[in-house]
Tab-separated table of C-alpha atoms and ligand atoms in Angstrom:
chain	number	residue	atom	x	y	z
A	1	MET	CA	1.293	-66.287	45.612
A	2	VAL	CA	0.375	-62.612	45.682
A	3	LYS	CA	-3.231	-62.354	47.675
A	4	VAL	CA	-5.355	-59.762	45.864
A	5	ALA	CA	-8.515	-57.678	46.978
A	6	VAL	CA	-10.339	-55.699	44.488
A	7	VAL	CA	-12.340	-52.629	45.993
A	8	GLY	CA	-14.966	-51.321	43.718
A	9	VAL	CA	-16.460	-53.886	41.528
A	10	GLY	CA	-18.394	-51.733	38.936
A	11	ASN	CA	-17.523	-51.906	35.040
A	12	ILE	CA	-13.856	-51.539	35.433
A	13	GLY	CA	-13.552	-53.586	38.725
A	14	LYS	CA	-15.049	-56.545	37.075
A	15	ILE	CA	-12.219	-56.380	34.449
A	16	HIS	CA	-9.667	-56.319	37.344
A	17	CYS	CA	-11.337	-59.404	39.010
A	18	ARG	CA	-11.180	-61.315	35.814
A	19	TYR	CA	-7.643	-60.754	35.276
A	20	TYR	CA	-6.384	-61.215	38.681
A	21	SER	CA	-8.134	-64.369	39.009
A	22	GLN	CA	-6.426	-65.425	35.578
A	23	ASN	CA	-3.009	-64.817	36.664
A	24	PRO	CA	-1.159	-67.890	37.996
A	25	ASP	CA	0.880	-66.028	40.500
A	26	ALA	CA	-2.119	-63.879	42.166
A	27	GLU	CA	-5.194	-65.192	44.215
A	28	LEU	CA	-8.016	-63.087	44.183
A	29	VAL	CA	-9.101	-63.575	47.891
A	30	ALA	CA	-11.571	-60.694	48.441
A	31	VAL	CA	-13.893	-58.220	46.692
A	32	CYS	CA	-15.605	-55.287	48.317
A	33	ASP	CA	-18.271	-52.877	46.963
A	34	LEU	CA	-20.570	-50.813	49.025
A	35	ILE	CA	-23.549	-52.283	46.661
A	36	GLU	CA	-23.582	-55.892	48.209
A	37	GLU	CA	-24.914	-57.672	44.818
A	38	ARG	CA	-21.923	-56.548	42.984
A	39	ALA	CA	-19.514	-57.702	45.507
A	40	GLN	CA	-21.485	-61.036	45.767
A	41	ALA	CA	-21.876	-61.427	41.888
A	42	MET	CA	-17.860	-61.223	41.561
A	43	ALA	CA	-17.679	-63.734	44.660
A	44	ASP	CA	-19.991	-65.982	42.683
A	45	LEU	CA	-18.109	-65.804	39.535
A	46	TYR	CA	-14.448	-66.131	40.983
A	47	GLY	CA	-14.731	-67.365	44.322
A	48	PRO	CA	-13.556	-64.719	46.504
A	49	ARG	CA	-15.261	-63.609	49.706
A	50	ALA	CA	-17.437	-60.684	49.474
A	51	TYR	CA	-17.441	-57.641	51.561
A	52	THR	CA	-19.068	-53.972	51.771
A	53	ASP	CA	-16.710	-52.374	54.356
A	54	MET	CA	-13.157	-52.605	53.330
A	55	GLU	CA	-11.695	-52.011	56.922
A	56	VAL	CA	-13.675	-55.196	57.874
A	57	MET	CA	-12.162	-56.959	54.718
A	58	LEU	CA	-8.698	-55.798	55.724
A	59	GLN	CA	-9.114	-56.935	59.439
A	60	LYS	CA	-10.396	-60.674	58.302
A	61	GLU	CA	-8.387	-61.401	55.272
A	62	GLU	CA	-4.753	-61.745	54.795
A	63	ILE	CA	-4.105	-59.571	51.641
A	64	ASP	CA	-0.966	-58.174	49.988
A	65	VAL	CA	-2.504	-56.110	47.067
A	66	VAL	CA	-5.370	-53.899	47.145
A	67	SER	CA	-6.840	-52.983	43.428
A	68	ILE	CA	-8.887	-49.958	43.618
A	69	ALA	CA	-11.688	-49.392	40.988
A	70	THR	CA	-13.695	-46.866	42.586
A	71	ALA	CA	-14.964	-43.720	40.498
A	72	GLY	CA	-16.579	-40.646	41.927
A	73	LYS	CA	-16.321	-37.177	40.645
A	74	GLU	CA	-14.376	-36.652	37.391
A	75	ASN	CA	-13.908	-40.814	37.714
A	76	GLY	CA	-11.394	-40.231	40.577
A	77	GLY	CA	-13.239	-38.568	43.378
A	78	ASP	CA	-13.780	-41.726	45.203
A	79	HIS	CA	-10.093	-43.147	45.232
A	80	PHE	CA	-8.619	-41.395	48.141
A	81	ASP	CA	-10.299	-42.947	51.083
A	82	PRO	CA	-9.794	-46.486	49.993
A	83	ALA	CA	-6.217	-46.006	48.930
A	84	VAL	CA	-5.291	-44.262	52.206
A	85	ILE	CA	-7.033	-47.219	54.225
A	86	ALA	CA	-5.159	-49.807	52.235
A	87	ILE	CA	-1.656	-47.983	52.309
A	88	GLU	CA	-2.321	-47.388	56.072
A	89	ALA	CA	-2.713	-51.064	56.501
A	90	GLY	CA	0.724	-51.533	54.572
A	91	LYS	CA	-0.520	-53.019	51.401
A	92	ASP	CA	0.589	-52.601	47.957
A	93	VAL	CA	-2.098	-50.665	45.884
A	94	LEU	CA	-2.988	-50.396	42.262
A	95	VAL	CA	-5.527	-47.320	41.692
A	96	GLU	CA	-7.496	-46.739	38.832
A	97	LYS	CA	-6.974	-43.582	36.917
A	98	PRO	CA	-7.066	-40.582	37.562
A	99	ILE	CA	-5.119	-41.428	40.761
A	100	SER	CA	-7.405	-38.786	42.127
A	101	ASN	CA	-9.214	-35.661	40.746
A	102	ASN	CA	-8.077	-33.540	43.438
A	103	ILE	CA	-4.270	-32.865	43.039
A	104	GLU	CA	-3.689	-32.306	46.900
A	105	GLN	CA	-5.038	-35.907	47.458
A	106	ALA	CA	-3.124	-37.282	44.691
A	107	ARG	CA	0.066	-35.636	46.250
A	108	GLU	CA	-1.112	-37.050	49.738
A	109	MET	CA	-1.402	-40.550	48.406
A	110	VAL	CA	2.007	-40.493	47.078
A	111	ARG	CA	3.609	-39.011	50.010
A	112	LEU	CA	1.893	-41.368	52.253
A	113	ALA	CA	2.931	-44.343	50.155
A	114	ALA	CA	6.636	-43.203	50.211
A	115	GLU	CA	6.416	-42.826	54.068
A	116	ARG	CA	5.028	-46.139	54.676
A	117	ASN	CA	7.170	-47.841	51.846
A	118	VAL	CA	4.365	-49.545	50.151
A	119	ARG	CA	4.109	-49.842	46.339
A	120	LEU	CA	1.444	-47.542	44.906
A	121	VAL	CA	0.836	-47.881	41.003
A	122	SER	CA	-1.988	-46.812	38.800
A	123	ASN	CA	-3.949	-48.380	35.879
A	124	LEU	CA	-2.014	-46.524	33.107
A	125	ASN	CA	-2.549	-49.184	30.900
A	126	HIS	CA	-2.203	-47.613	27.389
A	127	ARG	CA	1.623	-48.016	27.986
A	128	PHE	CA	1.491	-51.925	28.533
A	129	VAL	CA	1.434	-52.840	24.975
A	130	PRO	CA	4.050	-54.462	22.566
A	131	ALA	CA	3.914	-51.152	20.122
A	132	ALA	CA	4.929	-48.990	23.145
A	133	TYR	CA	7.453	-51.490	24.466
A	134	LYS	CA	9.184	-51.362	21.178
A	135	GLY	CA	9.146	-47.622	20.941
A	136	LYS	CA	10.689	-47.521	24.198
A	137	GLU	CA	13.229	-50.051	23.331
A	138	LEU	CA	14.283	-47.946	20.241
A	139	ILE	CA	14.581	-44.920	22.210
A	140	GLN	CA	16.764	-46.406	24.884
A	141	LYS	CA	18.994	-47.924	22.110
A	142	GLY	CA	19.485	-44.637	20.677
A	143	ASP	CA	18.094	-45.430	17.234
A	144	LEU	CA	15.760	-42.157	17.493
A	145	GLY	CA	18.876	-39.892	18.623
A	146	SER	CA	17.986	-37.026	20.609
A	147	LEU	CA	14.208	-36.742	20.985
A	148	LEU	CA	12.730	-33.558	19.233
A	149	PHE	CA	9.124	-33.719	19.047
A	150	LEU	CA	6.276	-35.733	20.117
A	151	ASN	CA	2.443	-35.687	18.989
A	152	MET	CA	-0.142	-37.171	20.671
A	153	LYS	CA	-3.984	-37.552	20.154
A	154	LEU	CA	-6.601	-39.224	22.151
A	155	THR	CA	-10.274	-38.832	21.201
A	156	ILE	CA	-13.520	-40.804	22.187
A	157	GLN	CA	-17.131	-39.942	22.609
A	158	ASN	CA	-18.263	-39.208	26.219
A	159	PRO	CA	-21.301	-37.107	26.688
A	160	ASN	CA	-20.684	-36.664	30.476
A	161	GLU	CA	-21.363	-32.928	31.460
A	162	THR	CA	-20.663	-33.244	35.387
A	163	SER	CA	-17.806	-30.775	35.710
A	164	PRO	CA	-16.049	-28.505	33.122
A	165	TRP	CA	-12.778	-30.283	33.606
A	166	PHE	CA	-14.146	-33.900	33.381
A	167	HIS	CA	-12.424	-34.645	29.592
A	168	LEU	CA	-9.158	-33.303	31.035
A	169	ARG	CA	-8.907	-35.126	34.352
A	170	ALA	CA	-10.647	-38.295	33.331
A	171	LEU	CA	-9.311	-39.083	29.877
A	172	HIS	CA	-5.942	-37.588	29.701
A	173	PRO	CA	-4.070	-39.361	32.523
A	174	HIS	CA	-3.515	-41.955	29.722
A	175	SER	CA	-2.285	-39.701	27.037
A	176	VAL	CA	-0.039	-37.524	29.144
A	177	ASP	CA	1.338	-40.912	30.657
A	178	VAL	CA	2.265	-42.350	27.081
A	179	LEU	CA	3.904	-38.900	26.373
A	180	ARG	CA	5.894	-39.309	29.614
A	181	TYR	CA	6.656	-42.965	29.391
A	182	PHE	CA	8.724	-41.918	25.960
A	183	ALA	CA	9.978	-38.459	26.720
A	184	GLY	CA	10.171	-38.051	30.416
A	185	ASP	CA	9.065	-35.151	32.675
A	186	ILE	CA	7.168	-32.336	31.039
A	187	LYS	CA	8.267	-28.880	32.255
A	188	ARG	CA	5.736	-26.405	30.749
A	189	VAL	CA	2.216	-26.228	29.126
A	190	GLN	CA	0.008	-24.129	27.214
A	191	ALA	CA	-3.586	-25.012	26.384
A	192	PHE	CA	-6.375	-23.791	24.392
A	193	MET	CA	-9.739	-25.655	24.796
A	194	THR	CA	-13.220	-25.423	23.123
A	195	LYS	CA	-16.746	-26.837	23.318
A	196	ALA	CA	-18.687	-28.744	21.016
A	197	PRO	CA	-21.982	-27.356	20.018
A	198	GLY	CA	-24.509	-27.932	22.874
A	199	ARG	CA	-21.771	-28.794	25.418
A	200	GLU	CA	-21.069	-26.819	28.608
A	201	ILE	CA	-17.691	-28.398	29.331
A	202	TRP	CA	-14.234	-27.995	27.793
A	203	SER	CA	-14.608	-31.099	25.775
A	204	THR	CA	-11.876	-30.665	23.098
A	205	ALA	CA	-8.272	-29.295	23.762
A	206	SER	CA	-5.145	-28.516	22.099
A	207	ILE	CA	-2.355	-28.302	24.569
A	208	ASN	CA	1.380	-27.372	23.634
A	209	LEU	CA	4.118	-29.046	25.751
A	210	GLU	CA	7.759	-28.656	26.517
A	211	PHE	CA	9.691	-31.513	28.013
A	212	ALA	CA	12.495	-31.281	30.616
A	213	SER	CA	14.812	-32.735	28.064
A	214	GLY	CA	14.101	-29.857	25.788
A	215	ALA	CA	11.925	-31.922	23.417
A	216	VAL	CA	8.653	-30.051	22.316
A	217	GLY	CA	5.133	-31.745	21.892
A	218	HIS	CA	1.757	-31.575	21.441
A	219	LEU	CA	-1.515	-33.239	22.503
A	220	THR	CA	-5.139	-33.115	20.963
A	221	GLY	CA	-7.796	-34.470	23.054
A	222	SER	CA	-11.626	-34.721	22.503
A	223	TYR	CA	-14.671	-36.080	24.169
A	224	ASP	CA	-16.513	-35.140	20.980
A	225	MET	CA	-15.274	-37.809	18.496
A	226	ALA	CA	-16.328	-41.529	17.972
A	227	GLY	CA	-15.250	-44.581	19.886
A	228	ARG	CA	-15.577	-46.836	16.868
A	229	HIS	CA	-12.860	-45.152	14.822
A	230	PRO	CA	-9.267	-45.211	15.924
A	231	ILE	CA	-8.923	-43.351	19.336
A	232	GLU	CA	-5.104	-42.810	19.564
A	233	TYR	CA	-2.130	-41.750	17.705
A	234	CYS	CA	1.581	-41.179	18.978
A	235	GLU	CA	4.417	-39.854	16.991
A	236	VAL	CA	7.866	-39.452	18.502
A	237	ALA	CA	10.727	-38.108	16.514
A	238	GLY	CA	14.390	-37.556	17.227
A	239	ASP	CA	17.366	-36.486	15.105
A	240	LYS	CA	18.168	-40.127	13.886
A	241	GLY	CA	14.624	-41.384	13.308
A	242	ARG	CA	10.895	-41.135	14.013
A	243	PHE	CA	8.025	-43.820	15.151
A	244	THR	CA	4.284	-43.696	14.930
A	245	ILE	CA	1.979	-46.020	16.932
A	246	ASP	CA	-1.737	-46.166	15.525
A	247	ASN	CA	-4.456	-46.696	17.874
A	248	VAL	CA	-2.860	-47.798	21.153
A	249	TYR	CA	-1.553	-50.942	19.910
A	250	GLU	CA	-2.477	-51.597	16.274
A	251	ASN	CA	0.430	-50.868	14.192
A	252	PHE	CA	4.104	-49.352	15.172
A	253	THR	CA	6.354	-48.064	12.216
A	254	PHE	CA	9.966	-46.682	12.822
A	255	TYR	CA	11.291	-44.578	10.107
A	256	PRO	CA	15.192	-44.185	10.457
A	257	HIS	CA	16.178	-41.028	8.722
A	258	GLU	CA	19.304	-42.755	7.039
A	259	SER	CA	17.603	-45.617	5.519
A	260	ASP	CA	14.472	-46.920	3.305
A	261	GLU	CA	13.972	-49.851	5.596
A	262	LEU	CA	11.163	-49.400	7.999
A	263	VAL	CA	10.601	-51.477	11.346
A	264	VAL	CA	7.006	-52.222	11.276
A	265	LEU	CA	4.997	-54.092	13.979
A	266	ARG	CA	1.374	-55.091	13.403
A	267	ASN	CA	-0.618	-56.374	16.025
A	268	SER	CA	-1.198	-60.166	15.210
A	269	ILE	CA	-4.573	-61.537	15.033
A	270	MET	CA	-3.288	-64.710	16.531
A	271	THR	CA	-0.892	-63.648	19.394
A	272	GLY	CA	-1.328	-59.840	19.753
A	273	VAL	CA	-3.584	-57.812	22.197
A	274	GLY	CA	-7.043	-59.293	21.450
A	275	SER	CA	-8.996	-56.228	22.647
A	276	PHE	CA	-8.489	-52.902	24.425
A	277	GLN	CA	-9.672	-54.890	27.754
A	278	GLU	CA	-6.404	-56.900	27.513
A	279	THR	CA	-4.322	-53.808	27.847
A	280	PHE	CA	-5.569	-54.285	31.575
A	281	LYS	CA	-4.359	-57.822	31.496
A	282	ASN	CA	-0.922	-56.768	30.728
A	283	ARG	CA	-0.750	-53.956	33.032
A	284	ILE	CA	-2.313	-56.160	36.059
A	285	ASP	CA	0.048	-59.178	35.018
A	286	HIS	CA	3.142	-56.602	34.956
A	287	PHE	CA	2.084	-55.327	38.702
A	288	ILE	CA	1.916	-58.782	40.133
A	289	LYS	CA	5.337	-59.918	38.511
A	290	GLN	CA	6.647	-56.626	40.191
A	291	VAL	CA	5.152	-57.472	43.440
A	292	LYS	CA	6.281	-60.929	43.281
A	293	ASP	CA	9.895	-59.995	42.264
A	294	GLY	CA	10.028	-57.616	45.214
A	295	VAL	CA	10.764	-54.550	42.974
A	296	ALA	CA	11.447	-51.450	45.253
A	297	PRO	CA	8.326	-49.165	45.560
A	298	SER	CA	10.306	-46.260	44.007
A	299	GLU	CA	11.190	-48.548	40.958
A	300	MET	CA	7.615	-49.724	40.193
A	301	GLU	CA	6.454	-49.059	36.661
A	302	ALA	CA	3.645	-46.560	35.899
A	303	SER	CA	3.802	-45.575	39.674
A	304	GLY	CA	1.816	-43.413	41.975
A	305	ALA	CA	4.537	-40.921	41.395
A	306	ASP	CA	4.115	-41.119	37.529
A	307	ALA	CA	0.336	-40.766	37.815
A	308	LEU	CA	0.792	-37.864	39.997
A	309	ALA	CA	3.299	-36.096	37.635
A	310	GLY	CA	0.612	-36.644	34.751
A	311	GLN	CA	-2.031	-35.117	36.824
A	312	GLU	CA	-0.094	-32.187	37.505
A	313	VAL	CA	0.471	-31.780	33.792
A	314	ILE	CA	-3.284	-32.021	33.509
A	315	GLU	CA	-3.792	-29.332	36.231
A	316	ALA	CA	-1.111	-26.972	34.566
A	317	ALA	CA	-3.088	-27.359	31.447
A	318	ILE	CA	-6.463	-26.513	33.379
A	319	ARG	CA	-4.588	-23.532	34.818
A	320	SER	CA	-3.579	-22.202	31.335
A	321	GLN	CA	-7.111	-22.399	29.749
A	322	GLN	CA	-8.362	-20.467	32.918
A	323	GLU	CA	-5.658	-17.865	32.292
A	324	ASN	CA	-6.411	-17.338	28.669
A	325	GLY	CA	-3.566	-19.652	27.419
A	326	ALA	CA	-0.812	-18.594	29.589
A	327	VAL	CA	2.300	-20.855	29.983
A	328	ILE	CA	2.350	-22.758	33.041
A	329	ASP	CA	5.182	-24.303	34.823
A	330	VAL	CA	4.630	-27.954	35.946
A	331	PRO	CA	5.675	-28.678	39.466
A	332	ALA	CA	8.372	-31.629	39.635
A	333	VAL	CA	7.455	-34.668	41.208
A	334	SER	CA	10.446	-36.903	42.436
A	335	LYS	CA	10.396	-40.670	42.282
A	336	GLU	CA	11.718	-40.700	45.825
A	337	ILE	CA	9.394	-38.212	47.453
A	338	VAL	CA	11.044	-36.128	50.022
A	339	LEU	CA	9.525	-36.669	53.358
B	401	NAD	N1	-7.800	-47.721	32.825
B	401	NAD	C1	-8.572	-47.516	31.811
B	401	NAD	O1	-8.562	-47.829	30.718
B	401	NAD	C2	-10.198	-47.307	32.512
B	401	NAD	C3	-11.242	-47.187	31.493
B	401	NAD	C4	-12.406	-46.674	31.986
B	401	NAD	C5	-12.532	-46.384	33.344
B	401	NAD	N2	-11.668	-46.359	34.227
B	401	NAD	C6	-11.566	-46.031	35.570
B	401	NAD	O2	-12.047	-47.140	36.196
B	401	NAD	C7	-12.538	-46.504	37.496
B	401	NAD	C8	-13.744	-47.279	37.981
B	401	NAD	O3	-14.933	-46.989	36.776
B	401	NAD	P1	-16.306	-47.778	36.656
B	401	NAD	O4	-16.901	-47.313	35.288
B	401	NAD	O5	-16.073	-49.095	36.864
B	401	NAD	O6	-17.200	-47.079	37.784
B	401	NAD	P2	-18.487	-47.667	38.417
B	401	NAD	O7	-19.093	-46.531	39.041
B	401	NAD	O8	-19.039	-48.507	37.321
B	401	NAD	O9	-18.050	-48.464	39.755
B	401	NAD	C9	-17.378	-48.031	40.745
B	401	NAD	C10	-17.931	-49.001	41.999
B	401	NAD	O10	-16.923	-48.678	43.253
B	401	NAD	C11	-17.983	-48.919	44.515
B	401	NAD	N3	-17.522	-48.152	45.505
B	401	NAD	C12	-17.267	-46.747	45.612
B	401	NAD	N4	-16.603	-46.403	46.759
B	401	NAD	C13	-16.592	-47.533	47.297
B	401	NAD	C14	-15.807	-47.796	48.541
B	401	NAD	N5	-15.205	-46.824	49.330
B	401	NAD	N6	-15.837	-49.057	48.675
B	401	NAD	C15	-16.151	-50.109	48.137
B	401	NAD	N7	-16.668	-49.946	46.808
B	401	NAD	C16	-16.959	-48.615	46.501
B	401	NAD	C17	-19.131	-48.262	43.644
B	401	NAD	O11	-20.241	-48.894	44.582
B	401	NAD	C18	-19.453	-48.991	42.312
B	401	NAD	O12	-19.738	-50.204	42.216
B	401	NAD	C19	-12.624	-45.025	37.428
B	401	NAD	O13	-11.575	-44.549	38.098
B	401	NAD	C20	-12.420	-44.824	35.831
B	401	NAD	O14	-11.652	-43.428	35.691
B	401	NAD	C21	-10.262	-46.641	33.617
């Protein structure tokens, strides 16, 4: 049984608690929040012990995994301290996205996890859906041939104006991760951004991408659209075929160049992903399975290194915008961080 503690039980930490407590291979033993009532509410609901200080929690409890759902500046400013405490204590860690809004801190988290040989992963939940698994399977089977281009769109409504880069750093860990999941590392970016009327932040972005493989791509992002309509679209094309994914997990269609017969996957209302929140379940269940199976830290899926690589792309896009649309090289991140 994998013993789990959730740190930060606001909106998203509550979802973590629900899915860890439903996982038959996990036991939610402790929760921690600076706000006592929040921790106590989760203790009352699921039975773990409640704490307001995670160092006290780690001293008192036997814990294998710490799941961090704090927030902070650009939704990632509060992740570093609890992540470092957990890694230093030798725990495996799942951290919400962005791994950190501060690239130096993100690099340090990944370096430290490698040094301590603990598993560090991030909640990059958009890739943990059957539609994405099917796309990955067809790419690996060679059904798309050599990848040529990708088009990604992720747009929701978020009026938060707390930082000029809030939209980039808080939302696009997801879209960049899906792009990297299908096509690997991104080598160069070039960004143009705009502001919706009345907004002060760069709330809409258009980003050109060049992958290390030579494939090219594009990401459209916005905090100015409506969450009630489809939020995400992904298209991946090679010299043998092309697939599209509508709205994270709703529809998958593969178009082979040499055939009229398509491969279509529709999210089933009976057995499919029931709601967006279930992408958290898929991600958390996969994490617990990899921990239980003893998967090596460098082989973990949607790892800290993957999250860092995505954040490096975002920082490069921000620099491009700051430099009037200059083409920016993205620093490479090794899965086996060189110490
Ligand atoms: N993966 C996704 O699809 C997805 C979707 C939305 C949000 N998120 C992410 O989830 C995270 C949490 O967002 P939220 O809306 O739940 O935030 P929130 O503000 O509702 O909750 C954060 C909680 O963390 C607690 N906290 C902060 N520092 C702490 C510490 N050192 N120890 C213990 N508790 C601490 C706060 O008291 C608060 O209760 C963010 O990083 C956000 O980006 C992910």
